[in-house]
Amino acid sequence: MAGLLFFAASGAILGWFGEPRELRLDPPVAADLDRFKLMPNGISGSPPESYFAIGKPYESDAWNLSQGKRLYAWFGCGSCHGDGRGGVGPSFLDGWWLYGPELVSIVASIRDGRPHGMPAFRDRMTSEQIWQLAGYVQTIGSYKPKVAAPSRNDDKQTRPAENRGPAKILFDEGPAGVHPDQGPTP
């Protein structure tokens, strides 16, 4: 019994060292996340320096991606965007990001909303939650596999896991021409 307890405690400690988790950002860092800069056209931009200083956690940390997945379900994003394939709202898998696939563009879309249907969530989420949700949305439409992944659903899977670059399967990277199911060339 003591040996089992020792191994469990050792595993927990080693797991924490592998990916230390801070459940809440310091208030000055969280406030600084709102100070990103967009290009004059409102598309793309650069995150604040503090984002790089904390290690870009919303793109590479499994816990933050899982939180983003939880927020995606909790705030009903699937009612418009489905499982990423679109519906009433745009698809994340078709390669047509109206405001750019960069994390800052996604954060701005969630925080401030966009014309023709995307509501603003500035008053319903904290800055950190907006960044977590944006990281998850970016993962849904990713073309490159990532190491970090949110937790898997228990239901039947209809597409690859979010960290496996699900958008990549829709496009042929070879020298062959565009397939009819891929739509027009951007």
XYZ file of C-alpha atoms in Angstrom:
186
model
C 0.000 0.000 0.000
C 2.790 2.422 0.901
C 4.596 1.602 -2.362
C 1.467 2.330 -4.393
C 0.998 5.641 -2.603
C 4.656 6.504 -3.250
C 4.318 5.794 -6.993
C 1.110 7.818 -7.241
C 2.689 10.791 -5.477
C 5.822 10.512 -7.620
C 3.738 10.453 -10.788
C 1.781 13.522 -9.716
C 4.952 15.450 -8.921
C 6.643 14.461 -12.188
C 3.481 15.370 -14.128
C 3.432 18.792 -12.523
C 7.066 19.372 -13.497
C 6.243 18.300 -17.060
C 3.543 20.931 -17.444
C 3.185 23.297 -14.502
C -0.245 24.823 -14.382
C -1.198 28.253 -13.220
C -4.960 28.267 -12.831
C -5.232 32.030 -13.022
C -2.929 34.651 -14.487
C -1.698 37.540 -12.423
C -4.071 40.501 -12.961
C -1.434 42.716 -14.661
C -0.619 39.955 -17.173
C -4.310 39.242 -17.803
C -4.968 42.964 -18.366
C -2.004 43.147 -20.735
C -3.533 40.427 -22.922
C -6.195 42.963 -23.927
C -3.531 45.299 -25.297
C -2.857 43.532 -28.582
C -2.439 45.541 -31.766
C -4.446 44.916 -34.930
C -3.557 46.055 -38.429
C -5.503 49.126 -39.654
C -7.949 46.888 -41.531
C -8.801 45.017 -38.303
C -7.260 41.785 -39.564
C -4.139 40.199 -38.093
C -1.755 41.935 -35.763
C 0.591 41.155 -32.932
C 0.002 39.926 -29.401
C 1.470 41.843 -26.469
C 5.049 41.048 -25.411
C 3.739 39.443 -22.216
C 2.148 36.701 -24.346
C 5.584 35.609 -25.533
C 7.041 36.019 -22.044
C 4.562 33.528 -20.566
C 5.388 31.032 -23.349
C 2.375 31.307 -25.704
C 0.291 28.984 -23.498
C -2.971 29.295 -25.434
C -1.431 27.624 -28.488
C 0.748 24.987 -26.874
C -0.698 23.997 -23.518
C -3.110 21.049 -23.340
C -4.903 22.402 -20.264
C -5.635 25.760 -21.916
C -6.817 24.009 -25.098
C -9.134 21.827 -22.999
C -10.485 24.917 -21.289
C -11.080 26.452 -24.725
C -12.930 23.309 -25.805
C -15.091 23.526 -22.682
C -15.840 27.193 -23.405
C -16.681 26.357 -27.050
C -19.397 24.014 -25.792
C -20.449 26.167 -22.853
C -21.040 29.346 -24.876
C -22.821 27.504 -27.688
C -20.267 28.148 -30.434
C -21.272 24.848 -32.009
C -24.778 26.154 -32.691
C -23.306 28.413 -35.398
C -19.964 26.830 -36.274
C -20.856 23.174 -35.713
C -17.892 20.904 -35.061
C -15.774 23.290 -37.112
C -17.406 22.604 -40.455
C -19.664 25.633 -40.278
C -23.388 26.088 -40.476
C -24.916 29.469 -39.746
C -21.406 30.736 -38.968
C -18.301 30.208 -41.083
C -16.357 26.967 -41.189
C -12.936 26.696 -39.574
C -11.930 23.821 -41.844
C -12.370 25.268 -45.326
C -9.270 27.467 -45.450
C -11.240 30.710 -45.775
C -10.563 32.669 -42.612
C -12.338 35.958 -43.235
C -10.258 37.794 -40.642
C -7.117 35.648 -40.698
C -6.075 32.466 -38.878
C -3.667 34.256 -36.525
C -4.516 33.975 -32.856
C -4.823 37.757 -32.463
C -7.449 37.892 -35.241
C -9.458 35.131 -33.599
C -9.205 36.852 -30.205
C -10.424 40.124 -31.748
C -13.347 38.312 -33.424
C -14.417 36.707 -30.143
C -13.866 39.773 -27.976
C -15.299 42.463 -30.267
C -17.576 40.448 -32.541
C -17.771 40.818 -36.318
C -20.424 42.178 -38.696
C -23.219 39.906 -39.918
C -23.720 37.732 -36.877
C -20.668 37.173 -34.660
C -21.600 38.595 -31.240
C -19.064 40.232 -28.951
C -18.128 38.224 -25.852
C -16.160 40.987 -24.121
C -18.736 41.277 -21.326
C -19.345 37.533 -20.950
C -15.782 36.170 -20.699
C -12.535 37.130 -19.054
C -9.548 37.992 -21.237
C -7.934 34.688 -20.401
C -11.070 32.757 -21.375
C -11.175 34.585 -24.713
C -7.557 33.605 -25.390
C -8.262 29.991 -24.369
C -11.256 29.802 -26.699
C -9.253 31.397 -29.518
C -6.482 28.844 -29.049
C -8.991 26.023 -29.345
C -10.658 27.547 -32.427
C -7.252 27.927 -34.056
C -6.563 24.260 -33.302
C -9.820 23.189 -34.974
C -8.792 24.887 -38.215
C -5.129 23.974 -38.033
C -3.270 22.641 -41.048
C -0.260 21.461 -39.050
C -0.427 18.835 -36.297
C 0.304 20.091 -32.790
C 1.823 18.281 -29.839
C -0.717 19.597 -27.331
C -4.337 18.566 -27.605
C -7.569 19.113 -25.705
C -9.271 16.101 -24.198
C -11.157 13.801 -26.567
C -14.914 13.478 -26.527
C -16.439 10.168 -25.508
C -18.851 10.124 -28.435
C -18.174 8.711 -31.885
C -15.470 10.681 -33.705
C -16.406 12.217 -37.064
C -13.049 13.815 -37.807
C -9.439 13.629 -36.571
C -8.562 14.941 -33.139
C -7.995 18.683 -32.969
C -4.232 18.330 -32.576
C -3.886 16.298 -35.781
C -4.507 19.192 -38.180
C -8.103 18.340 -39.175
C -8.261 21.047 -41.830
C -5.339 19.475 -43.661
C -7.402 16.481 -44.768
C -9.621 18.719 -46.910
C -6.796 19.871 -49.169
C -4.502 17.950 -51.486
C -0.925 19.151 -51.137
C 0.324 17.264 -54.180
C 0.873 18.602 -57.700
C -2.592 17.449 -58.803
C -5.169 20.147 -59.516
C -7.899 21.358 -57.236
C -10.552 18.792 -56.457
C -14.203 19.821 -56.925
C -14.941 19.197 -53.247
C -12.257 21.722 -52.219
C -14.039 24.696 -53.732
C -12.541 27.610 -55.633
C -8.928 28.612 -55.258
C -8.480 31.487 -52.776
